[in-house]
Each structure stands twice: as C-alpha cells, then as structure tokens.
PDB file of C-alpha atoms in Angstrom:
ATOM      1  CA  MET R  28     186.258 289.783  54.025  1.00 50.00           C
ATOM      2  CA  VAL R  29     183.602 289.676  51.263  1.00 48.00           C
ATOM      3  CA  LYS R  30     186.173 288.570  48.683  1.00 58.00           C
ATOM      4  CA  TYR R  31     187.311 285.743  50.956  1.00 53.00           C
ATOM      5  CA  TYR R  32     183.795 284.328  51.360  1.00 54.00           C
ATOM      6  CA  GLN R  33     183.133 284.703  47.631  1.00 58.00           C
ATOM      7  CA  LEU R  34     186.326 282.772  46.849  1.00 58.00           C
ATOM      8  CA  ARG R  35     185.478 280.104  49.428  1.00 53.00           C
ATOM      9  CA  ASN R  36     181.942 279.640  48.062  1.00 56.00           C
ATOM     10  CA  GLN R  37     183.277 279.333  44.522  1.00 57.00           C
ATOM     11  CA  LEU R  38     185.776 276.700  45.681  1.00 53.00           C
ATOM     12  CA  LEU R  39     183.111 274.739  47.557  1.00 51.00           C
ATOM     13  CA  ASN R  40     180.865 274.797  44.489  1.00 56.00           C
ATOM     14  CA  ARG R  41     183.623 273.466  42.235  1.00 56.00           C
ATOM     15  CA  VAL R  42     184.977 270.847  44.638  1.00 55.00           C
ATOM     16  CA  SER R  43     182.709 268.128  46.037  1.00 56.00           C
ATOM     17  CA  LEU R  44     184.045 268.364  49.594  1.00 52.00           C
ATOM     18  CA  PRO R  45     182.110 266.325  52.211  1.00 58.00           C
ATOM     19  CA  GLN R  46     180.153 268.406  54.680  1.00 56.00           C
ATOM     20  CA  LYS R  47     182.238 267.277  57.676  1.00 55.00           C
ATOM     21  CA  TYR R  48     185.390 268.692  56.064  1.00 56.00           C
ATOM     22  CA  ARG R  49     183.964 272.016  54.921  1.00 54.00           C
ATOM     23  CA  HIS R  50     184.850 273.689  58.210  1.00 56.00           C
ATOM     24  CA  LEU R  51     188.502 273.397  57.164  1.00 58.00           C
ATOM     25  CA  LEU R  52     187.884 276.226  54.696  1.00 58.00           C
ATOM     26  CA  SER R  53     186.538 278.567  57.357  1.00 59.00           C
ATOM     27  CA  LYS R  54     188.516 281.728  57.888  1.00 59.00           C
ATOM     28  CA  GLU R  55     189.631 280.605  61.358  1.00 63.00           C
ATOM     29  CA  SER R  56     190.908 277.259  60.032  1.00 68.00           C
ATOM     30  CA  VAL R  57     192.782 278.904  57.171  1.00 67.00           C
ATOM     31  CA  TRP R  58     194.512 281.316  59.555  1.00 67.00           C
ATOM     32  CA  GLY R  59     195.322 278.424  61.875  1.00 70.00           C
ATOM     33  CA  TRP R  60     197.003 276.492  59.066  1.00 74.00           C
ATOM     34  CA  LEU R  61     198.921 279.600  58.017  1.00 78.00           C
ATOM     35  CA  PHE R  62     200.309 279.974  61.541  1.00 77.00           C
ATOM     36  CA  LEU R  63     201.320 276.308  61.486  1.00 81.00           C
ATOM     37  CA  VAL R  64     203.294 276.645  58.254  1.00 83.00           C
ATOM     38  CA  PRO R  65     206.577 277.865  59.878  1.00 85.00           C
ATOM     39  CA  THR R  66     206.464 275.006  62.391  1.00 84.00           C
ATOM     40  CA  LEU R  67     205.676 272.403  59.734  1.00 82.00           C
ATOM     41  CA  VAL R  68     208.451 273.691  57.475  1.00 84.00           C
ATOM     42  CA  SER R  69     210.955 273.637  60.354  1.00 84.00           C
ATOM     43  CA  LEU R  70     209.859 270.136  61.346  1.00 81.00           C
ATOM     44  CA  GLY R  71     210.243 268.984  57.761  1.00 78.00           C
ATOM     45  CA  LEU R  72     213.752 270.416  57.491  1.00 81.00           C
ATOM     46  CA  VAL R  73     214.886 268.999  60.838  1.00 80.00           C
ATOM     47  CA  SER R  74     213.121 265.617  60.895  1.00 82.00           C
ATOM     48  CA  VAL R  75     211.736 264.594  57.515  1.00 84.00           C
ATOM     49  CA  TYR R  76     214.444 265.774  55.116  1.00 86.00           C
ATOM     50  CA  PRO R  77     217.306 263.988  56.981  1.00 87.00           C
ATOM     51  CA  VAL R  78     215.432 260.674  56.687  1.00 89.00           C
ATOM     52  CA  PHE R  79     215.086 260.979  52.910  1.00 90.00           C
ATOM     53  CA  ARG R  80     218.656 262.235  52.621  1.00 91.00           C
ATOM     54  CA  ALA R  81     219.930 259.256  54.632  1.00 91.00           C
ATOM     55  CA  ALA R  82     217.861 256.881  52.482  1.00 92.00           C
ATOM     56  CA  TYR R  83     219.426 258.395  49.358  1.00 94.00           C
ATOM     57  CA  LEU R  84     222.980 258.249  50.724  1.00 94.00           C
ATOM     58  CA  SER R  85     222.466 254.642  51.831  1.00 94.00           C
ATOM     59  CA  MET R  86     222.186 253.759  48.135  1.00 94.00           C
ATOM     60  CA  ASN R  87     225.483 255.468  47.354  1.00 94.00           C
ATOM     61  CA  GLU R  88     229.172 255.128  48.073  1.00 93.00           C
ATOM     62  CA  TYR R  89     229.983 258.447  49.695  1.00 91.00           C
ATOM     63  CA  ASN R  90     232.900 259.659  51.789  1.00 89.00           C
ATOM     64  CA  GLY R  91     231.588 263.119  52.607  1.00 83.00           C
ATOM     65  CA  ILE R  92     233.924 264.851  50.133  1.00 87.00           C
ATOM     66  CA  THR R  93     233.633 263.493  46.610  1.00 89.00           C
ATOM     67  CA  PRO R  94     230.258 263.238  44.826  1.00 90.00           C
ATOM     68  CA  PRO R  95     228.153 260.186  45.743  1.00 90.00           C
ATOM     69  CA  THR R  96     228.469 257.095  43.545  1.00 91.00           C
ATOM     70  CA  TRP R  97     225.320 255.028  43.055  1.00 93.00           C
ATOM     71  CA  VAL R  98     225.682 251.433  44.299  1.00 93.00           C
ATOM     72  CA  GLY R  99     222.015 250.539  44.778  1.00 92.00           C
ATOM     73  CA  PRO R 100     221.173 248.190  47.658  1.00 92.00           C
ATOM     74  CA  ALA R 101     224.768 246.943  48.006  1.00 94.00           C
ATOM     75  CA  HIS R 102     225.109 248.310  51.551  1.00 94.00           C
ATOM     76  CA  TYR R 103     221.876 246.631  52.657  1.00 94.00           C
ATOM     77  CA  VAL R 104     222.970 243.345  51.099  1.00 93.00           C
ATOM     78  CA  LYS R 105     226.232 243.566  53.040  1.00 92.00           C
ATOM     79  CA  ILE R 106     224.438 244.317  56.310  1.00 91.00           C
ATOM     80  CA  LEU R 107     221.737 241.665  56.008  1.00 88.00           C
ATOM     81  CA  SER R 108     223.746 238.845  54.426  1.00 88.00           C
ATOM     82  CA  GLY R 109     225.456 237.713  57.601  1.00 80.00           C
ATOM     83  CA  TRP R 110     228.027 240.470  58.168  1.00 86.00           C
ATOM     84  CA  PRO R 111     229.494 239.225  61.498  1.00 91.00           C
ATOM     85  CA  GLU R 112     230.567 242.638  62.744  1.00 93.00           C
ATOM     86  CA  PHE R 113     227.121 244.181  62.300  1.00 94.00           C
ATOM     87  CA  TRP R 114     225.345 241.272  63.983  1.00 94.00           C
ATOM     88  CA  GLN R 115     227.713 241.427  66.946  1.00 95.00           C
ATOM     89  CA  VAL R 116     226.984 245.139  67.308  1.00 95.00           C
ATOM     90  CA  LEU R 117     223.242 244.500  67.014  1.00 95.00           C
ATOM     91  CA  LEU R 118     223.444 241.818  69.718  1.00 96.00           C
ATOM     92  CA  ASN R 119     225.377 244.235  71.952  1.00 96.00           C
ATOM     93  CA  THR R 120     222.726 246.898  71.360  1.00 96.00           C
ATOM     94  CA  VAL R 121     219.840 244.578  72.193  1.00 95.00           C
ATOM     95  CA  SER R 122     221.636 243.335  75.333  1.00 95.00           C
ATOM     96  CA  TRP R 123     222.425 246.912  76.370  1.00 96.00           C
ATOM     97  CA  ALA R 124     218.862 248.124  75.787  1.00 94.00           C
ATOM     98  CA  PHE R 125     216.851 245.300  77.326  1.00 93.00           C
ATOM     99  CA  GLY R 126     219.267 244.687  80.194  1.00 95.00           C
ATOM    100  CA  SER R 127     219.138 248.360  81.144  1.00 96.00           C
ATOM    101  CA  ILE R 128     215.359 248.562  80.860  1.00 96.00           C
ATOM    102  CA  ILE R 129     214.727 245.502  83.022  1.00 96.00           C
ATOM    103  CA  ILE R 130     217.009 246.824  85.778  1.00 97.00           C
ATOM    104  CA  MET R 131     215.560 250.348  85.559  1.00 97.00           C
ATOM    105  CA  LEU R 132     212.009 249.032  85.688  1.00 96.00           C
ATOM    106  CA  LEU R 133     212.677 246.909  88.785  1.00 96.00           C
ATOM    107  CA  VAL R 134     214.635 249.641  90.583  1.00 97.00           C
ATOM    108  CA  GLY R 135     212.069 252.300  89.657  1.00 96.00           C
ATOM    109  CA  MET R 136     209.222 250.076  90.818  1.00 96.00           C
ATOM    110  CA  GLY R 137     210.951 249.350  94.115  1.00 95.00           C
ATOM    111  CA  PHE R 138     211.542 253.005  94.929  1.00 96.00           C
ATOM    112  CA  ALA R 139     208.012 253.932  93.815  1.00 96.00           C
ATOM    113  CA  VAL R 140     206.540 251.378  96.239  1.00 94.00           C
ATOM    114  CA  LEU R 141     208.791 252.755  98.986  1.00 94.00           C
ATOM    115  CA  LEU R 142     207.865 256.393  98.317  1.00 94.00           C
ATOM    116  CA  ASN R 143     204.170 255.540  98.164  1.00 92.00           C
ATOM    117  CA  ARG R 144     204.295 254.948 101.927  1.00 89.00           C
ATOM    118  CA  GLU R 145     204.304 257.596 104.624  1.00 88.00           C
ATOM    119  CA  PHE R 146     207.594 257.988 106.501  1.00 89.00           C
ATOM    120  CA  ARG R 147     209.663 260.794 107.954  1.00 91.00           C
ATOM    121  CA  GLY R 148     211.812 262.562 105.364  1.00 90.00           C
ATOM    122  CA  ARG R 149     209.984 261.081 102.384  1.00 91.00           C
ATOM    123  CA  ASN R 150     210.059 264.337 100.397  1.00 91.00           C
ATOM    124  CA  VAL R 151     213.805 264.683 100.958  1.00 94.00           C
ATOM    125  CA  VAL R 152     214.424 261.113  99.794  1.00 93.00           C
ATOM    126  CA  GLN R 153     212.242 261.657  96.744  1.00 93.00           C
ATOM    127  CA  GLY R 154     214.134 264.830  95.846  1.00 92.00           C
ATOM    128  CA  LEU R 155     217.497 263.080  96.170  1.00 94.00           C
ATOM    129  CA  LEU R 156     216.339 260.153  94.048  1.00 94.00           C
ATOM    130  CA  LEU R 157     215.237 262.543  91.304  1.00 94.00           C
ATOM    131  CA  LEU R 158     218.646 264.228  91.061  1.00 94.00           C
ATOM    132  CA  PRO R 159     220.120 261.779  88.509  1.00 94.00           C
ATOM    133  CA  TRP R 160     217.272 262.527  86.104  1.00 94.00           C
ATOM    134  CA  ALA R 161     218.260 266.224  86.129  1.00 91.00           C
ATOM    135  CA  MET R 162     221.904 265.601  85.208  1.00 93.00           C
ATOM    136  CA  PRO R 163     223.145 265.867  81.591  1.00 94.00           C
ATOM    137  CA  TYR R 164     224.222 262.604  79.979  1.00 94.00           C
ATOM    138  CA  ILE R 165     227.766 263.839  79.389  1.00 94.00           C
ATOM    139  CA  ALA R 166     228.178 264.783  83.070  1.00 95.00           C
ATOM    140  CA  VAL R 167     226.941 261.360  84.202  1.00 95.00           C
ATOM    141  CA  ALA R 168     229.243 259.578  81.756  1.00 95.00           C
ATOM    142  CA  LEU R 169     232.302 261.582  82.840  1.00 95.00           C
ATOM    143  CA  ASN R 170     231.550 260.992  86.534  1.00 95.00           C
ATOM    144  CA  PHE R 171     231.209 257.254  86.029  1.00 96.00           C
ATOM    145  CA  GLN R 172     234.377 257.255  83.948  1.00 94.00           C
ATOM    146  CA  TRP R 173     236.208 258.720  86.940  1.00 94.00           C
ATOM    147  CA  MET R 174     234.557 256.295  89.394  1.00 95.00           C
ATOM    148  CA  TYR R 175     235.560 253.359  87.160  1.00 95.00           C
ATOM    149  CA  ASN R 176     239.226 254.422  87.080  1.00 93.00           C
ATOM    150  CA  TYR R 177     241.358 251.374  87.844  1.00 92.00           C
ATOM    151  CA  ASN R 178     243.758 253.092  90.270  1.00 91.00           C
ATOM    152  CA  LEU R 179     241.847 256.096  91.612  1.00 90.00           C
ATOM    153  CA  GLY R 180     238.193 255.173  91.115  1.00 92.00           C
ATOM    154  CA  VAL R 181     235.662 254.955  93.934  1.00 93.00           C
ATOM    155  CA  PHE R 182     234.463 251.455  93.049  1.00 93.00           C
ATOM    156  CA  ASN R 183     237.904 249.880  93.077  1.00 94.00           C
ATOM    157  CA  GLY R 184     238.739 251.827  96.231  1.00 94.00           C
ATOM    158  CA  LEU R 185     235.776 250.208  97.987  1.00 94.00           C
ATOM    159  CA  LEU R 186     236.773 246.774  96.700  1.00 93.00           C
ATOM    160  CA  ARG R 187     240.286 247.223  98.079  1.00 93.00           C
ATOM    161  CA  LEU R 188     238.888 248.283 101.465  1.00 92.00           C
ATOM    162  CA  VAL R 189     237.091 244.959 101.832  1.00 92.00           C
ATOM    163  CA  GLY R 190     240.109 242.994 100.685  1.00 89.00           C
ATOM    164  CA  LEU R 191     239.040 242.309  97.113  1.00 88.00           C
ATOM    165  CA  GLY R 192     241.043 242.988  93.991  1.00 88.00           C
ATOM    166  CA  ALA R 193     240.441 245.869  91.616  1.00 91.00           C
ATOM    167  CA  ILE R 194     238.292 245.318  88.522  1.00 92.00           C
ATOM    168  CA  PRO R 195     239.019 246.860  85.093  1.00 93.00           C
ATOM    169  CA  TRP R 196     235.449 248.128  84.806  1.00 93.00           C
ATOM    170  CA  ILE R 197     235.734 249.735  81.383  1.00 92.00           C
ATOM    171  CA  GLY R 198     239.050 248.189  80.374  1.00 90.00           C
ATOM    172  CA  SER R 199     237.836 244.604  80.121  1.00 91.00           C
ATOM    173  CA  SER R 200     235.579 243.096  77.473  1.00 91.00           C
ATOM    174  CA  LYS R 201     233.785 241.181  80.260  1.00 92.00           C
ATOM    175  CA  PHE R 202     232.702 244.261  82.207  1.00 93.00           C
ATOM    176  CA  ALA R 203     232.643 247.188  79.748  1.00 95.00           C
ATOM    177  CA  LEU R 204     229.054 246.889  78.522  1.00 95.00           C
ATOM    178  CA  PHE R 205     227.697 246.132  81.997  1.00 95.00           C
ATOM    179  CA  SER R 206     229.621 249.090  83.451  1.00 95.00           C
ATOM    180  CA  ALA R 207     228.072 251.443  80.905  1.00 95.00           C
ATOM    181  CA  MET R 208     224.703 249.883  81.684  1.00 96.00           C
ATOM    182  CA  LEU R 209     225.042 250.771  85.382  1.00 95.00           C
ATOM    183  CA  GLY R 210     225.669 254.419  84.538  1.00 95.00           C
ATOM    184  CA  TRP R 211     222.674 254.492  82.211  1.00 96.00           C
ATOM    185  CA  VAL R 212     220.454 252.833  84.823  1.00 97.00           C
ATOM    186  CA  TRP R 213     221.511 255.320  87.510  1.00 97.00           C
ATOM    187  CA  ARG R 214     220.737 258.242  85.199  1.00 96.00           C
ATOM    188  CA  ASN R 215     217.307 257.056  84.056  1.00 96.00           C
ATOM    189  CA  PHE R 216     215.652 254.953  86.780  1.00 96.00           C
ATOM    190  CA  PRO R 217     213.928 258.098  88.220  1.00 96.00           C
ATOM    191  CA  PHE R 218     211.841 258.255  85.030  1.00 96.00           C
ATOM    192  CA  PHE R 219     210.262 254.906  85.898  1.00 97.00           C
ATOM    193  CA  MET R 220     210.109 255.753  89.589  1.00 96.00           C
ATOM    194  CA  ILE R 221     208.217 259.030  89.244  1.00 96.00           C
ATOM    195  CA  SER R 222     205.897 257.625  86.537  1.00 96.00           C
ATOM    196  CA  PHE R 223     204.958 254.617  88.671  1.00 96.00           C
ATOM    197  CA  LEU R 224     204.601 256.748  91.798  1.00 96.00           C
ATOM    198  CA  ALA R 225     202.203 259.132  90.051  1.00 94.00           C
ATOM    199  CA  ALA R 226     200.114 256.182  88.855  1.00 94.00           C
ATOM    200  CA  MET R 227     200.069 254.633  92.344  1.00 94.00           C
ATOM    201  CA  LYS R 228     198.749 257.883  93.806  1.00 92.00           C
ATOM    202  CA  ALA R 229     195.743 257.605  91.487  1.00 91.00           C
ATOM    203  CA  ILE R 230     194.720 254.142  92.756  1.00 91.00           C
ATOM    204  CA  PRO R 231     191.697 254.445  95.109  1.00 90.00           C
ATOM    205  CA  ASP R 232     192.541 253.610  98.729  1.00 88.00           C
ATOM    206  CA  SER R 233     189.182 251.858  99.057  1.00 90.00           C
ATOM    207  CA  LEU R 234     190.470 248.988  96.899  1.00 89.00           C
ATOM    208  CA  TYR R 235     193.340 248.311  99.284  1.00 88.00           C
ATOM    209  CA  GLU R 236     191.105 248.669 102.335  1.00 86.00           C
ATOM    210  CA  ALA R 237     188.576 246.171 100.988  1.00 89.00           C
ATOM    211  CA  ALA R 238     191.322 243.689 100.083  1.00 88.00           C
ATOM    212  CA  LEU R 239     192.889 243.985 103.544  1.00 87.00           C
ATOM    213  CA  VAL R 240     189.524 243.276 105.138  1.00 86.00           C
ATOM    214  CA  ASP R 241     189.350 240.102 103.032  1.00 84.00           C
ATOM    215  CA  GLY R 242     192.725 239.031 104.427  1.00 84.00           C
ATOM    216  CA  SER R 243     194.945 239.770 101.421  1.00 84.00           C
ATOM    217  CA  SER R 244     198.704 239.951 101.985  1.00 88.00           C
ATOM    218  CA  ARG R 245     200.938 242.840 100.884  1.00 88.00           C
ATOM    219  CA  TRP R 246     202.161 240.795  97.916  1.00 90.00           C
ATOM    220  CA  GLU R 247     198.572 240.016  96.869  1.00 90.00           C
ATOM    221  CA  LEU R 248     197.700 243.712  97.080  1.00 90.00           C
ATOM    222  CA  PHE R 249     200.626 244.550  94.824  1.00 91.00           C
ATOM    223  CA  ARG R 250     199.978 241.729  92.375  1.00 90.00           C
ATOM    224  CA  HIS R 251     196.203 242.017  92.005  1.00 89.00           C
ATOM    225  CA  ILE R 252     195.630 245.767  92.495  1.00 90.00           C
ATOM    226  CA  THR R 253     198.798 247.800  91.977  1.00 92.00           C
ATOM    227  CA  LEU R 254     200.241 245.977  88.955  1.00 92.00           C
ATOM    228  CA  PRO R 255     197.001 245.951  86.895  1.00 90.00           C
ATOM    229  CA  TYR R 256     196.564 249.686  87.482  1.00 91.00           C
ATOM    230  CA  LEU R 257     200.189 250.312  86.529  1.00 92.00           C
ATOM    231  CA  GLN R 258     200.053 248.246  83.340  1.00 89.00           C
ATOM    232  CA  PRO R 259     199.335 251.154  80.924  1.00 88.00           C
ATOM    233  CA  VAL R 260     202.105 253.224  82.521  1.00 92.00           C
ATOM    234  CA  ILE R 261     204.536 250.296  82.357  1.00 92.00           C
ATOM    235  CA  ILE R 262     203.747 249.851  78.655  1.00 89.00           C
ATOM    236  CA  VAL R 263     204.313 253.511  77.761  1.00 89.00           C
ATOM    237  CA  THR R 264     207.411 254.063  79.897  1.00 93.00           C
ATOM    238  CA  THR R 265     209.025 250.844  78.680  1.00 92.00           C
ATOM    239  CA  LEU R 266     208.390 251.736  75.038  1.00 90.00           C
ATOM    240  CA  LEU R 267     209.783 255.251  75.453  1.00 90.00           C
ATOM    241  CA  MET R 268     212.843 254.085  77.359  1.00 94.00           C
ATOM    242  CA  SER R 269     213.452 251.346  74.790  1.00 92.00           C
ATOM    243  CA  LEU R 270     213.645 253.968  72.058  1.00 91.00           C
ATOM    244  CA  TRP R 271     215.860 256.283  74.114  1.00 93.00           C
ATOM    245  CA  THR R 272     218.217 253.505  75.166  1.00 95.00           C
ATOM    246  CA  PHE R 273     218.478 251.948  71.717  1.00 93.00           C
ATOM    247  CA  ASN R 274     219.386 255.327  70.219  1.00 92.00           C
ATOM    248  CA  ASN R 275     221.620 256.616  73.008  1.00 93.00           C
ATOM    249  CA  PHE R 276     225.098 257.628  71.902  1.00 94.00           C
ATOM    250  CA  THR R 277     226.660 259.564  74.758  1.00 93.00           C
ATOM    251  CA  MET R 278     227.035 256.995  77.535  1.00 95.00           C
ATOM    252  CA  ILE R 279     228.827 254.310  75.509  1.00 95.00           C
ATOM    253  CA  PHE R 280     230.868 256.791  73.483  1.00 95.00           C
ATOM    254  CA  VAL R 281     232.249 258.626  76.520  1.00 94.00           C
ATOM    255  CA  LEU R 282     232.812 255.576  78.728  1.00 94.00           C
ATOM    256  CA  THR R 283     234.187 252.969  76.331  1.00 93.00           C
ATOM    257  CA  SER R 284     233.912 254.253  72.724  1.00 92.00           C
ATOM    258  CA  GLY R 285     232.649 250.757  71.953  1.00 93.00           C
ATOM    259  CA  GLY R 286     235.724 248.958  73.261  1.00 88.00           C
ATOM    260  CA  PRO R 287     237.700 247.092  74.258  1.00 91.00           C
ATOM    261  CA  GLY R 288     237.591 245.714  70.735  1.00 89.00           C
ATOM    262  CA  MET R 289     233.899 245.527  69.811  1.00 92.00           C
ATOM    263  CA  SER R 290     232.729 244.260  73.203  1.00 94.00           C
ATOM    264  CA  SER R 291     230.592 247.312  74.036  1.00 94.00           C
ATOM    265  CA  MET R 292     229.980 248.676  70.541  1.00 96.00           C
ATOM    266  CA  VAL R 293     226.340 249.666  69.993  1.00 96.00           C
ATOM    267  CA  LEU R 294     224.631 250.797  66.810  1.00 95.00           C
ATOM    268  CA  PRO R 295     224.627 254.599  67.377  1.00 96.00           C
ATOM    269  CA  VAL R 296     228.388 254.605  68.069  1.00 96.00           C
ATOM    270  CA  TYR R 297     228.919 252.192  65.175  1.00 96.00           C
ATOM    271  CA  VAL R 298     227.124 254.571  62.801  1.00 95.00           C
ATOM    272  CA  TYR R 299     229.316 257.433  64.045  1.00 95.00           C
ATOM    273  CA  ASN R 300     232.517 255.425  63.573  1.00 95.00           C
ATOM    274  CA  ASN R 301     231.598 254.422  60.028  1.00 94.00           C
ATOM    275  CA  ALA R 302     230.567 257.935  59.042  1.00 93.00           C
ATOM    276  CA  PHE R 303     233.272 260.066  60.654  1.00 92.00           C
ATOM    277  CA  LEU R 304     236.215 257.751  61.339  1.00 92.00           C
ATOM    278  CA  SER R 305     236.013 255.424  58.336  1.00 91.00           C
ATOM    279  CA  ASN R 306     234.423 258.030  56.016  1.00 91.00           C
ATOM    280  CA  SER R 307     231.850 255.451  54.883  1.00 92.00           C
ATOM    281  CA  VAL R 308     228.857 257.773  54.986  1.00 93.00           C
ATOM    282  CA  GLY R 309     226.826 255.573  52.648  1.00 94.00           C
ATOM    283  CA  LEU R 310     227.296 252.473  54.794  1.00 94.00           C
ATOM    284  CA  ALA R 311     226.603 254.475  57.966  1.00 95.00           C
ATOM    285  CA  SER R 312     223.381 255.796  56.419  1.00 95.00           C
ATOM    286  CA  ALA R 313     222.302 252.253  55.549  1.00 95.00           C
ATOM    287  CA  ILE R 314     222.949 251.108  59.122  1.00 95.00           C
ATOM    288  CA  GLY R 315     220.940 254.088  60.363  1.00 94.00           C
ATOM    289  CA  MET R 316     218.018 253.167  58.109  1.00 95.00           C
ATOM    290  CA  VAL R 317     218.137 249.580  59.376  1.00 94.00           C
ATOM    291  CA  MET R 318     218.081 250.956  62.938  1.00 94.00           C
ATOM    292  CA  MET R 319     214.997 253.011  62.124  1.00 92.00           C
ATOM    293  CA  VAL R 320     213.187 250.004  60.636  1.00 93.00           C
ATOM    294  CA  ILE R 321     214.099 247.861  63.665  1.00 92.00           C
ATOM    295  CA  MET R 322     212.729 250.425  66.100  1.00 91.00           C
ATOM    296  CA  LEU R 323     209.567 251.022  64.068  1.00 90.00           C
ATOM    297  CA  GLY R 324     208.978 247.278  63.901  1.00 91.00           C
ATOM    298  CA  TYR R 325     209.637 246.873  67.610  1.00 88.00           C
ATOM    299  CA  GLY R 326     207.250 249.696  68.490  1.00 85.00           C
ATOM    300  CA  LEU R 327     204.452 248.359  66.274  1.00 87.00           C
ATOM    301  CA  VAL R 328     204.788 244.778  67.539  1.00 84.00           C
ATOM    302  CA  TYR R 329     204.999 245.976  71.149  1.00 82.00           C
ATOM    303  CA  LEU R 330     201.836 248.070  70.848  1.00 79.00           C
ATOM    304  CA  GLN R 331     200.001 245.301  68.984  1.00 82.00           C
ATOM    305  CA  LEU R 332     200.792 242.787  71.732  1.00 74.00           C
ATOM    306  CA  TYR R 333     199.608 245.342  74.284  1.00 72.00           C
ATOM    307  CA  ARG R 334     196.285 245.783  72.450  1.00 74.00           C
ATOM    308  CA  GLN R 335     195.798 242.021  72.279  1.00 68.00           C
ATOM    309  CA  ASP R 336     196.546 241.714  75.992  1.00 62.00           C
ATOM    310  CA  ILE R 337     194.036 244.457  76.800  1.00 58.00           C
ATOM    311  CA  GLY R 338     191.447 242.792  74.558  1.00 57.00           C
ATOM    312  CA  GLN R 339     191.726 239.543  76.498  1.00 53.00           C
ATOM    313  CA  VAL R 340     191.178 241.212  79.859  1.00 47.00           C
TER     314      VAL R 340
END
C-alpha cells in the first residue's frame, strides 16, 4: 500500500497531469482499469482487429490460400469508377433497407396506437404481436420460403381460392426483393411497435385532455402531441433498424441468394459471394470497407440533420 502511494506521488511529480485527471491514478481507478483489460482485449480482437485486417486485405489480391499480392487501391478504383454490377447491388440494398424501414415504421406506429387504447384482450394481442421479434432470422426465412412455394405455399393457395393465378414470389425478378422485404418487415415491426408504445405511455394524459377540451380531433392529437413526443424515439429506432437492415445477410441469402440473376442481390450477400464463391477475398474486403464508410456517413448525416431539426424547434 505504502509503495503504491510512493510510486503514484513520484509519477505525479514527474508528469504535469491536470488536477481533474489525477483521480485516474487512484488505487480504485487503477484496479478498475485492470479489470477492464480482458474485456478491452477481447473487444479489440473481435471488433477492431478485423477492421484493420479487412482494410489490409482490400489493398491486396487474395484468394484465401496463396499469400496476398499488393495491388494498392485497385479494388476501390474498380468499385467507384462506375462498376455496373456493384451499383446495381448498392441500389438493391438501398431499396431493400429504406423500403423495409418505411413499412415497418408505419406498421409499428399503427399497432402502437391501437395498443395504447384500452380494449378487451389487449395484453393477449400485444403478446401475439411480439412473437415475430422472438423468432430467429433463419427460422423466419425458412418459414417464408415455404409460404412462398409456387405449388404448395400458403400465399399462392389463398390466391387460387379467390380465383387469382399463382405468383412466383421468389422465382421472379419482379417480386423477389419485395418478397424478402415482407419477411423482414414481419420479423422486425415489433421493435418499432414496442418502442413507440413505451414512448406513448410516457406522454401525460393531461395534454390530451386539454386538447380535447379545446375541440381537437383525434388526428390533431396525434399530429401535434403524439408525434412530437415520439420524435426522439423515431430517430433512434430508425437509425438502429437502418444499420441492422443494411447489414442483414440471413433473410436474402436463405430466401433468394440474391437471385433471380442479381435482382435481389444486396451488399452483405454480395460480399459473401465474392469472398467464398469467387475466392476474391481482397475485392470482398474492399466492398466491405465501402459498406462501412457508407453506413458511418449515413449515421453521421442522419444525426446531424436531427440536431439541426431539434435546434430549430
């Protein structure tokens, strides 16, 4: 104990550390940092090292077997110089992500408004609506793959019952991406629903009562009271779901594998195909780095616009 304080005092005398940071050298702080070391090392190995490794491989021609061959920024030049295949995949990914999020947000908002009212069996309905959120992605994808089956699927069975023809849900370039989108929406809309519902419960009833006394309609209550209170939750949930959707691999891979052709190919599946089917690990790493930059840029711009919007209120 005495030796520790002697060593600390000697260090403080030699280093001109500001007073507000000197508590970091207290015995409690030192022990705290020591306990954090295993977690920080694990986080570095799992999260930080792969990023630097991918950045290195993106500058090389590498097939996963032979030693990497340095090619510099050649992969990035190929990607960003009008490579039609990449830009088609990027457009598919953006359509898949934003289309899904808009539908999920609207569906989640609708059910949240419904569940915010008192009615018989509300808890049962809420529990049933939360079930999709508890299901693994692979299970959801396999179930929708069965329901989309051209001959035996539930959806085409219902269409035949009403006298309509069957649709090749995942076998047609017109419907494949939208079909995968429906499965993704069904799996994830409860995230929006429960987040919005929790925020609605925190809105004071007195605001609604005062507005009703003033003669406000239900739509005016929602527009001028509910939506402003939900704005921070909408911002956070939309940002999180954007990241999850943009990076999701399972739903598209299981349902369509990016086909037919390239009609439903999204960036995560495209990276997988380049790395493990075409053995172009260097190119796949470059695409992955571009994905990371796109998502970082999107997140920063999104949050900046949110701050500006809040500043104007």
